[in-house]
Amino acid sequence: MGLELYLDLLSQPCRAVYIFAKKNRIPFELRPVNLLKGQHLSDAFAQVNPLKKVPALKDGDFTLAESVAILLYLTRKYKVPDHWYPQDVQACARVDEYLAWQHTTLRRSCLRALWHKVMFPVFLGEPVSPEILAATLAELDVTVQLLEDNFLQNKAFLTGPHISLADLVAITELMHPVGAGCQVFEGRPKLAAWHQRVEAAVGEDLFREAHEVILKAKDSPPADPTVKQKLMPLVLAMIQ
Amino acid sequence: MPERRSRSPGVSKPGTCQDLWHRRPEKQAGPTGVEPETLYLGAPQSCHSCCPEPAVRRVPAAATMGLELYLDMLSQPCRAVSIFAKKNGIPFKLCTTEVFKGQHPSKEFFQINSLRRVPTLKDGDFILTESSAILIYLSSKYQTADHWYPSDLRARARVHEYLGWHADCIRGTFGVPLWTQVMAPLIGVHVPEEKVQRNKTFMDLALQQLEEKFLGDRAFVAGQQVSLADLMALEELLQPVAVGCDLFEGRPRLAAWRERVEAFLGSDLLQETRGPILNILEQAVNKKVPTPPPEVHPCMLLRISRIP
């Protein structure tokens, strides 16, 4: 059995892994894991990732969790073009810096925006107070501005003149609030231009395919009560 | 290097000025053999009424080149970076940056107004933040022993797997007890007991995952040898320990791991690095921790508000 990628394209980091593997023509078997049906909580999946999260990778007898680890593993194993994760120590450090920063900042705000604006009310049937939603969207605004001011600045891509893993991780994160109906690129021409460049570099068809699911998030049918019960505590922990 | 501004002369005796820029550096030979000149940093302000000498700070030529690390030893990631650099004999200038006293690396480095300006690395014109990025950079540039950041594909993947999980589940969570017991009270904020308990639950869950998934039956968290992952993990876990939460009690596997890592690093190095954090609780009890200046309060309040 070759490389298997356990993914749900509803998840930001799964989209980054998917796009990266497809773009670089890395052969893999897609193993879908439906988060909204709680499939990540199954015993079978726990064999692949005891942390019960996606994305997860299985390469022969080797299993691996965490999107950044997976992206770097694929980068090194399949010897992709240098610009994704440069050999140059300083250029590489820039990518590492972004990949470290995003965990508790952009990823967190984008996730909260999606859940507070759409998934709680639509999928879980739990209303979110206007104050909480406003605070979440305000925080999103701040982190998107930080992305522009501290990373993008006046460069073509986040870490230099070429697209890297940083851009892929960032763009897939930003598509979360876009899927929730937030206009993150509005009033931000530099960021909007960067978005176009990233999409062009990845390929519009691949980009669209990877984002079909998230763009339909607001049409999610309500959760089955048993599933909701299982998911609620995990969702609450996830968005803290 | 940030531009040094000259200021008009004044009347105080040299060396007595309260202006941070005028303090005499304490010269000590460090274990690396390089004199780490401790720079006190702060926003350069004109010193109207002090100092008869021009306030241009003269720094020895050698000290203007080479690696600089801006670190606050109360910070877990800063300690990890410091320990790594010293253990590997990497020559650097330590720029002690006490965040809660309002110090920070030059405003020219950053536009972010947050507490997250440390650790920062400056290598010539190259400025880098984020502890894991700094550790990886140092390991690559200074070609440290392979076990720290293994070149083997799968072994390295395990380090990154740990670091990814650490960013979500350890970072932010294990720093909370210091905030609730020391930092928040310093600015008159009381963190509700409900949040303190919730934090304990999150820490318990994280420790369980650390033990079962990452440590398992291995000697270290990402394999059979010490790596960057162990450094990052240990200094985070030490934070609540320093304020009296004994996380290792009732967790023999984790305690044994800690002993292994600490034996490898060496007690002198650890004592030197951990002095400030291990003293903080006692200082707080004796009301000897300086009150953070007003300009730091907004960032502190924001951080406190994010405690779930």
Coordinates of C-alpha atoms in Angstrom, one line a residue:
Chain A
M1 CA 0.0 0.0 0.0
G2 CA 1.4 3.4 -1.0
L3 CA 0.9 6.8 0.5
E4 CA -2.5 7.4 2.0
L5 CA -3.8 10.8 3.0
Y6 CA -6.7 11.0 5.4
L7 CA -8.4 14.2 4.7
D8 CA -11.7 16.2 5.0
L9 CA -11.6 19.2 2.8
L10 CA -13.8 21.0 5.3
S11 CA -10.6 21.4 7.3
Q12 CA -8.1 24.2 6.5
P13 CA -4.9 22.2 7.0
C14 CA -6.4 19.3 4.9
R15 CA -6.8 21.6 2.0
A16 CA -3.2 22.7 2.2
V17 CA -2.0 19.1 2.2
Y18 CA -4.4 18.2 -0.7
I19 CA -3.4 21.1 -2.9
F20 CA 0.3 20.5 -2.2
A21 CA 0.2 16.8 -3.0
K22 CA -1.9 17.3 -6.2
K23 CA 0.1 20.3 -7.4
N24 CA 3.3 18.3 -7.1
R25 CA 1.8 15.2 -8.6
I26 CA 2.5 13.1 -5.5
P27 CA 0.7 9.8 -5.9
F28 CA -1.6 9.1 -3.0
E29 CA -4.8 7.3 -2.1
L30 CA -7.3 9.8 -0.7
R31 CA -9.0 8.4 2.4
P32 CA -11.9 10.7 3.2
V33 CA -12.8 11.2 6.8
N34 CA -16.1 13.0 7.3
L35 CA -15.7 15.3 10.3
L36 CA -19.3 16.4 10.5
K37 CA -20.3 12.7 10.8
G38 CA -17.7 12.2 13.5
Q39 CA -15.7 9.7 11.5
H40 CA -12.5 11.0 13.0
L41 CA -13.6 9.6 16.3
S42 CA -13.7 6.0 15.1
D43 CA -11.4 3.3 16.5
A44 CA -10.2 2.5 13.0
F45 CA -9.1 6.1 12.5
A46 CA -7.4 6.2 15.9
Q47 CA -5.0 3.5 14.5
V48 CA -3.9 6.1 12.0
N49 CA -3.9 9.1 14.3
P50 CA -4.5 8.6 18.0
L51 CA -4.9 12.4 18.3
K52 CA -8.1 11.9 16.2
K53 CA -7.5 14.8 13.9
V54 CA -7.1 15.3 10.2
P55 CA -5.0 15.6 8.2
A56 CA -3.2 12.3 8.8
L57 CA -0.7 10.4 6.7
K58 CA 0.1 6.7 6.3
D59 CA 3.1 5.7 4.3
G60 CA 3.5 2.0 4.6
D61 CA 3.9 1.4 8.3
F62 CA 4.7 5.0 9.0
T63 CA 1.8 7.2 10.3
L64 CA 2.1 10.9 10.8
A65 CA -0.2 13.6 12.2
E66 CA 0.0 17.5 12.1
S67 CA -0.3 19.3 8.8
V68 CA 3.1 21.1 8.9
A69 CA 4.9 17.8 9.6
I70 CA 3.0 16.2 6.7
L71 CA 3.8 19.0 4.3
L72 CA 7.5 18.9 5.2
Y73 CA 7.6 15.2 5.0
L74 CA 6.1 15.3 1.5
T75 CA 8.4 18.1 0.5
R76 CA 11.5 16.2 1.5
K77 CA 10.4 12.8 0.4
Y78 CA 9.2 13.8 -3.1
K79 CA 11.9 16.4 -3.7
V80 CA 9.5 19.1 -4.8
P81 CA 10.7 22.4 -6.4
D82 CA 12.9 24.4 -4.0
H83 CA 10.6 27.4 -3.6
W84 CA 8.1 25.5 -1.5
Y85 CA 10.6 25.1 1.3
P86 CA 14.0 26.6 0.3
Q87 CA 17.3 25.0 1.0
D88 CA 18.7 28.4 1.8
V89 CA 18.9 28.6 5.6
Q90 CA 17.4 32.1 5.9
A91 CA 14.7 31.7 3.3
C92 CA 13.7 28.4 5.0
A93 CA 13.6 30.2 8.3
R94 CA 11.1 32.6 7.0
V95 CA 8.8 29.8 6.0
D96 CA 9.3 28.1 9.4
E97 CA 8.5 31.4 11.1
Y98 CA 5.2 31.8 9.3
L99 CA 4.3 28.1 9.9
A100 CA 5.0 28.5 13.6
W101 CA 3.1 31.9 13.9
Q102 CA -0.1 30.8 12.2
H103 CA -1.1 28.1 14.7
T104 CA -2.4 30.4 17.4
T105 CA -3.1 33.4 15.3
L106 CA -4.6 33.2 11.9
R107 CA -5.6 29.6 12.1
R108 CA -7.4 30.1 15.3
S109 CA -9.2 33.3 14.2
C110 CA -10.3 31.7 10.9
L111 CA -11.6 28.6 12.7
R112 CA -13.5 30.7 15.2
A113 CA -15.0 32.9 12.5
L114 CA -16.3 29.9 10.6
W115 CA -17.8 28.2 13.7
H116 CA -19.2 31.3 15.3
K117 CA -20.7 32.7 12.1
V118 CA -21.9 29.5 10.4
M119 CA -21.3 26.1 11.9
F120 CA -22.7 26.7 15.4
P121 CA -26.0 28.1 14.2
V122 CA -26.4 26.1 11.0
F123 CA -24.9 22.7 11.8
L124 CA -25.1 22.4 15.6
G125 CA -28.2 24.5 16.0
E126 CA -26.6 26.5 18.7
P127 CA -27.1 30.3 18.5
V128 CA -24.0 32.5 19.0
S129 CA -24.5 35.8 20.8
P130 CA -23.9 39.0 18.7
E131 CA -21.2 40.0 21.2
I132 CA -19.2 36.8 20.7
L133 CA -19.5 36.9 17.0
A134 CA -18.5 40.6 16.9
A135 CA -15.4 39.9 19.1
T136 CA -14.4 36.9 16.9
L137 CA -14.8 38.9 13.7
A138 CA -12.8 41.8 15.2
E139 CA -10.0 39.4 16.2
L140 CA -10.0 38.0 12.6
D141 CA -9.7 41.5 11.3
V142 CA -6.6 42.1 13.5
T143 CA -4.9 38.9 12.5
V144 CA -5.5 39.4 8.8
Q145 CA -4.0 42.8 9.2
L146 CA -1.0 41.3 10.9
L147 CA -0.6 38.9 8.1
E148 CA -0.5 41.8 5.6
D149 CA 1.7 44.1 7.7
N150 CA 4.2 41.6 9.1
F151 CA 4.4 38.9 6.5
L152 CA 3.2 40.0 3.1
Q153 CA 4.3 43.6 3.3
N154 CA 5.3 44.6 -0.3
K155 CA 6.4 41.2 -1.4
A156 CA 4.8 39.0 -4.1
F157 CA 4.4 36.2 -1.6
L158 CA 4.5 35.9 2.1
T159 CA 8.2 34.9 2.4
G160 CA 9.7 36.2 -0.8
P161 CA 9.3 36.4 -4.5
H162 CA 8.0 32.9 -4.9
I163 CA 5.1 30.8 -3.5
S164 CA 6.0 28.6 -0.6
L165 CA 4.3 26.4 2.0
A166 CA 3.5 29.5 4.0
D167 CA 1.3 30.9 1.2
L168 CA -0.5 27.6 0.8
V169 CA -1.2 27.3 4.6
A170 CA -2.3 31.0 4.8
I171 CA -4.6 31.0 1.8
T172 CA -6.4 27.8 2.8
E173 CA -6.9 29.3 6.3
L174 CA -8.4 32.5 4.9
M175 CA -10.8 30.5 2.8
H176 CA -12.5 29.4 6.1
P177 CA -14.0 32.9 6.8
V178 CA -14.6 33.3 3.1
G179 CA -16.7 30.2 3.2
A180 CA -18.5 31.7 6.2
G181 CA -19.3 34.8 4.2
C182 CA -16.6 37.1 5.6
Q183 CA -15.1 39.5 3.0
V184 CA -11.5 39.3 4.2
F185 CA -10.0 40.6 1.0
E186 CA -12.3 43.6 0.8
G187 CA -10.5 46.9 1.4
R188 CA -7.2 45.0 1.3
P189 CA -5.9 45.4 -2.3
K190 CA -2.5 44.0 -1.5
L191 CA -3.9 40.9 0.1
A192 CA -6.4 40.5 -2.7
A193 CA -3.6 40.7 -5.3
W194 CA -1.6 38.1 -3.3
H195 CA -4.7 35.9 -3.2
Q196 CA -4.9 36.1 -7.0
R197 CA -1.2 35.3 -7.4
V198 CA -1.4 32.3 -5.1
E199 CA -4.5 30.9 -6.9
A200 CA -2.7 31.4 -10.2
A201 CA 0.4 29.7 -9.0
V202 CA -1.6 26.7 -7.6
G203 CA -3.9 26.5 -10.6
E204 CA -7.4 27.8 -10.6
D205 CA -9.0 24.4 -11.2
L206 CA -7.1 22.7 -8.3
F207 CA -7.9 25.7 -6.1
R208 CA -11.6 25.5 -6.9
E209 CA -11.7 21.8 -6.4
A210 CA -10.0 22.0 -3.0
H211 CA -12.4 24.7 -1.8
E212 CA -15.8 23.3 -3.0
V213 CA -16.6 21.9 0.4
I214 CA -15.8 24.9 2.5
L215 CA -17.7 27.2 0.1
K216 CA -20.8 25.2 0.8
A217 CA -20.3 25.1 4.6
K218 CA -23.4 27.3 5.1
D219 CA -25.5 24.7 3.4
S220 CA -24.5 22.0 5.9
P221 CA -27.5 20.0 7.0
P222 CA -28.1 20.1 10.8
A223 CA -26.2 17.5 12.8
D224 CA -27.7 14.3 13.9
P225 CA -28.3 14.6 17.7
T226 CA -26.0 11.7 18.6
V227 CA -23.3 13.1 16.4
K228 CA -23.8 16.6 17.9
Q229 CA -23.4 15.2 21.4
K230 CA -20.1 13.6 20.5
L231 CA -18.8 16.6 18.6
M232 CA -19.8 19.4 21.0
P233 CA -17.1 19.1 23.6
L234 CA -14.4 18.6 21.0
V235 CA -15.6 21.6 19.0
L236 CA -15.6 23.8 22.1
A237 CA -12.1 22.6 23.0
M238 CA -11.0 23.2 19.4
I239 CA -12.1 26.8 19.2
Q240 CA -10.8 27.9 22.6
Chain B
M1 CA 21.6 47.8 13.9
P2 CA 19.1 50.4 15.1
E3 CA 20.5 53.9 14.8
R4 CA 21.8 55.3 18.0
R5 CA 20.5 58.8 18.6
S6 CA 22.6 61.4 20.3
R7 CA 21.1 63.5 23.0
S8 CA 21.8 66.8 24.6
P9 CA 24.1 66.8 27.7
G10 CA 22.6 67.3 31.1
V11 CA 23.6 67.5 34.7
S12 CA 23.7 64.0 36.3
K13 CA 26.8 62.1 37.1
P14 CA 27.7 59.5 34.5
G15 CA 26.5 56.0 35.3
T16 CA 23.7 57.2 37.6
C17 CA 21.1 58.0 35.0
Q18 CA 17.9 56.1 35.1
D19 CA 17.7 56.2 31.4
L20 CA 18.1 52.7 30.2
W21 CA 20.5 53.7 27.5
H22 CA 23.0 55.1 29.8
R23 CA 23.6 52.3 32.1
R24 CA 27.0 50.8 32.1
P25 CA 27.0 47.3 30.6
E26 CA 28.0 44.5 33.0
K27 CA 30.8 42.7 31.4
Q28 CA 31.0 39.0 32.2
A29 CA 32.8 36.3 30.3
G30 CA 30.1 33.7 29.4
P31 CA 30.5 30.0 29.1
T32 CA 30.9 30.4 25.3
G33 CA 34.0 32.5 25.9
V34 CA 32.2 35.5 24.3
E35 CA 31.6 38.5 26.6
P36 CA 27.8 38.7 26.6
E37 CA 27.3 42.4 27.0
T38 CA 24.0 42.8 28.6
L39 CA 22.1 45.5 26.7
Y40 CA 19.2 47.1 28.4
L41 CA 16.6 47.9 25.8
G42 CA 13.8 50.2 25.7
A43 CA 12.3 52.8 23.4
P44 CA 15.0 55.4 23.0
Q45 CA 13.9 58.5 24.8
S46 CA 15.7 61.8 24.9
C47 CA 17.3 62.3 28.3
H48 CA 16.7 66.0 28.9
S49 CA 17.9 66.4 32.4
C50 CA 20.7 63.9 32.9
C51 CA 24.0 62.9 31.7
P52 CA 26.8 65.3 30.9
E53 CA 28.2 62.9 28.4
P54 CA 26.8 62.5 24.9
A55 CA 24.3 59.7 25.1
V56 CA 25.6 57.8 22.1
R57 CA 26.2 54.3 23.3
R58 CA 29.5 53.0 22.2
V59 CA 29.5 49.3 21.6
P60 CA 32.7 47.4 20.9
A61 CA 33.1 46.6 17.2
A62 CA 33.0 42.9 17.7
A63 CA 29.7 43.2 19.5
T64 CA 28.0 44.9 16.6
M65 CA 28.5 41.8 14.4
G66 CA 27.4 38.3 15.1
L67 CA 24.4 36.7 16.6
E68 CA 22.1 38.5 19.0
L69 CA 19.3 36.8 20.9
Y70 CA 16.6 38.9 22.6
L71 CA 15.4 36.8 25.4
D72 CA 13.2 37.1 28.5
M73 CA 14.0 34.2 30.9
L74 CA 10.5 34.2 32.3
S75 CA 9.4 33.0 28.8
Q76 CA 9.4 29.3 28.1
P77 CA 10.4 29.5 24.4
C78 CA 13.2 32.0 25.3
R79 CA 14.6 29.5 27.8
A80 CA 14.5 26.7 25.2
V81 CA 16.4 28.9 22.8
S82 CA 19.0 30.0 25.4
I83 CA 19.6 26.4 26.6
F84 CA 20.0 25.2 23.0
A85 CA 22.5 27.9 22.1
K86 CA 24.6 27.5 25.2
K87 CA 24.5 23.7 25.2
N88 CA 25.8 23.8 21.7
G89 CA 28.5 26.4 22.3
I90 CA 26.9 28.9 19.8
P91 CA 28.4 32.3 20.4
F92 CA 25.8 35.0 20.9
K93 CA 25.1 38.3 22.6
L94 CA 22.4 37.9 25.1
C95 CA 20.1 40.9 25.0
T96 CA 18.0 40.5 28.1
T97 CA 14.6 41.8 27.4
E98 CA 12.3 41.9 30.4
V99 CA 8.9 42.1 28.7
F100 CA 6.9 42.9 31.9
K101 CA 9.1 45.8 32.6
G102 CA 8.1 47.3 29.2
Q103 CA 11.3 46.3 27.5
H104 CA 11.3 45.1 24.0
P105 CA 13.6 44.7 21.0
S106 CA 13.7 47.9 19.0
K107 CA 10.5 49.2 17.6
E108 CA 12.2 49.3 14.3
F109 CA 12.1 45.5 14.3
F110 CA 8.4 45.1 14.7
Q111 CA 5.2 46.8 14.1
I112 CA 3.3 44.3 16.3
N113 CA 2.3 45.6 19.6
S114 CA 2.2 42.4 21.5
L115 CA 4.0 40.5 24.1
R116 CA 5.3 38.1 21.5
R117 CA 8.5 39.9 20.6
V118 CA 10.7 37.5 22.4
P119 CA 12.5 35.3 21.6
T120 CA 13.9 37.3 18.6
L121 CA 17.1 36.5 16.8
K122 CA 19.2 39.0 15.0
D123 CA 22.0 37.8 12.8
G124 CA 23.4 40.8 11.0
D125 CA 20.5 42.2 9.1
F126 CA 18.5 39.0 9.4
I127 CA 15.8 39.2 12.1
L128 CA 13.8 36.1 13.0
T129 CA 11.0 35.4 15.5
E130 CA 9.2 32.2 16.6
S131 CA 11.2 29.9 18.8
S132 CA 10.9 26.8 16.7
A133 CA 12.0 28.7 13.6
I134 CA 15.0 30.1 15.6
L135 CA 15.9 26.7 16.9
I136 CA 15.8 25.1 13.5
Y137 CA 17.8 28.1 12.1
L138 CA 20.5 27.7 14.7
S139 CA 20.7 24.0 14.3
S140 CA 21.2 24.4 10.5
K141 CA 23.5 27.3 10.6
Y142 CA 25.8 26.0 13.4
Q143 CA 25.5 22.3 12.2
T144 CA 24.6 21.0 15.7
A145 CA 24.6 17.3 16.4
D146 CA 22.1 15.4 14.3
H147 CA 19.9 14.3 17.2
W148 CA 18.6 17.8 17.8
Y149 CA 17.0 18.0 14.4
P150 CA 17.6 14.7 12.7
S151 CA 18.3 14.6 9.0
D152 CA 16.5 11.3 8.7
L153 CA 13.1 11.8 6.9
R154 CA 10.9 10.1 9.4
A155 CA 12.9 11.2 12.5
R156 CA 12.6 14.8 11.5
A157 CA 8.9 14.3 10.7
R158 CA 8.4 13.2 14.3
V159 CA 10.0 16.4 15.6
H160 CA 7.7 18.5 13.4
E161 CA 4.7 16.4 14.4
Y162 CA 5.5 17.2 18.1
L163 CA 6.1 20.9 17.4
G164 CA 2.8 21.2 15.5
W165 CA 0.8 19.6 18.4
H166 CA 2.8 21.6 20.9
A167 CA 1.8 24.9 19.3
D168 CA -1.9 23.9 19.6
C169 CA -2.0 22.1 22.9
I170 CA 0.9 23.0 25.1
R171 CA 1.7 26.6 24.1
G172 CA -0.8 29.0 25.7
T173 CA -2.1 26.3 28.0
F174 CA 0.9 25.7 30.3
G175 CA 1.7 29.4 30.7
V176 CA -1.7 30.1 32.3
P177 CA -0.8 29.3 36.0
L178 CA 1.9 31.9 35.9
W179 CA -0.6 34.4 34.6
T180 CA -3.3 33.6 37.1
Q181 CA -1.0 33.4 40.1
V182 CA 1.5 36.1 39.4
M183 CA 1.1 38.3 36.4
A184 CA -2.7 39.1 36.5
P185 CA -2.6 40.0 40.2
L186 CA 0.3 42.4 39.5
I187 CA -2.1 44.6 37.5
G188 CA -5.0 44.0 39.8
V189 CA -6.8 41.3 37.8
H190 CA -8.3 38.3 39.3
V191 CA -8.8 35.3 37.0
P192 CA -12.0 33.4 37.9
E193 CA -11.6 30.0 39.5
E194 CA -13.7 28.4 36.8
K195 CA -11.0 29.3 34.3
V196 CA -8.2 28.0 36.6
Q197 CA -10.0 24.7 36.8
R198 CA -10.6 24.5 33.1
N199 CA -7.0 25.2 32.5
K200 CA -6.1 22.3 34.8
T201 CA -8.3 20.0 32.7
F202 CA -6.6 21.1 29.5
M203 CA -3.2 20.6 31.0
D204 CA -4.2 17.1 32.2
L205 CA -5.4 16.1 28.8
A206 CA -2.3 17.5 27.1
L207 CA -0.1 15.6 29.6
Q208 CA -1.9 12.4 28.9
Q209 CA -1.4 12.8 25.1
L210 CA 2.2 13.8 25.7
E211 CA 2.8 10.7 27.7
E212 CA 0.8 8.2 25.5
K213 CA 1.2 9.5 22.0
F214 CA 4.6 11.3 22.0
L215 CA 6.6 9.7 24.7
G216 CA 5.0 6.2 24.6
D217 CA 7.8 3.8 25.4
R218 CA 10.5 6.0 23.9
A219 CA 13.2 7.7 25.8
F220 CA 12.3 11.2 24.4
V221 CA 9.3 12.8 22.8
A222 CA 10.3 12.5 19.2
G223 CA 12.5 9.4 19.3
Q224 CA 15.3 7.7 21.2
Q225 CA 17.5 10.8 21.5
V226 CA 17.0 14.3 22.8
S227 CA 15.7 16.7 20.2
L228 CA 14.4 20.3 19.9
A229 CA 11.0 18.8 20.8
D230 CA 12.2 17.8 24.3
L231 CA 13.6 21.3 24.9
M232 CA 10.4 23.0 23.9
A233 CA 8.2 20.6 25.9
L234 CA 10.3 20.7 29.1
E235 CA 10.5 24.4 29.4
E236 CA 6.7 24.7 28.9
L237 CA 6.0 22.1 31.6
L238 CA 8.4 23.9 33.9
Q239 CA 6.3 27.0 33.9
P240 CA 3.4 25.7 36.1
V241 CA 6.0 23.8 38.2
A242 CA 7.6 27.1 39.0
V243 CA 4.4 28.4 40.5
G244 CA 3.7 25.3 42.5
C245 CA 1.7 22.9 40.2
D246 CA 3.6 19.7 40.4
L247 CA 2.6 18.2 37.0
F248 CA 5.1 15.4 37.4
E249 CA 3.5 14.0 40.5
G250 CA 1.7 10.7 39.8
R251 CA 3.3 10.7 36.3
P252 CA 6.3 8.5 36.7
R253 CA 7.0 8.1 32.9
L254 CA 6.9 11.8 32.4
A255 CA 9.1 12.4 35.5
A256 CA 11.6 9.9 34.2
W257 CA 11.7 11.7 30.9
R258 CA 12.3 14.9 32.6
E259 CA 15.2 13.5 34.5
R260 CA 16.7 12.1 31.3
V261 CA 16.5 15.4 29.5
E262 CA 17.8 17.4 32.5
A263 CA 20.7 15.0 33.0
F264 CA 21.6 15.5 29.3
L265 CA 21.4 19.2 29.5
G266 CA 23.3 19.6 32.8
S267 CA 22.1 21.1 36.0
D268 CA 24.4 24.2 35.9
L269 CA 23.1 25.3 32.6
L270 CA 19.5 24.7 33.7
Q271 CA 20.0 26.5 37.0
E272 CA 21.5 29.5 35.2
T273 CA 18.7 29.7 32.8
R274 CA 15.8 29.0 35.2
G275 CA 16.9 31.4 37.9
P276 CA 14.3 34.1 37.2
I277 CA 11.3 31.7 36.7
L278 CA 12.1 29.6 39.7
N279 CA 12.2 32.7 41.9
I280 CA 9.2 34.5 40.6
L281 CA 6.6 33.0 42.9
E282 CA 8.7 33.8 46.0
Q283 CA 9.3 37.3 44.7
A284 CA 5.5 37.7 44.1
V285 CA 4.7 36.6 47.6
N286 CA 7.2 39.1 49.1
K287 CA 5.8 41.7 46.7
K288 CA 9.2 42.1 45.1
V289 CA 8.0 41.8 41.5
P290 CA 8.0 45.3 39.9
T291 CA 4.6 46.4 38.7
P292 CA 4.5 46.3 35.0
P293 CA 4.4 49.9 33.5
P294 CA 1.1 51.1 32.0
E295 CA 2.2 50.7 28.4
V296 CA 2.3 46.9 28.9
H297 CA -1.1 46.6 30.5
P298 CA -3.2 46.5 27.3
C299 CA -1.2 43.5 26.0
M300 CA -1.4 41.8 29.3
L301 CA -5.1 42.4 29.6
L302 CA -5.6 41.0 26.1
R303 CA -3.6 37.9 27.0
I304 CA -5.6 37.4 30.2
S305 CA -8.9 37.8 28.4
R306 CA -7.9 34.9 26.1
I307 CA -7.6 32.5 28.9
P308 CA -10.6 30.2 28.2

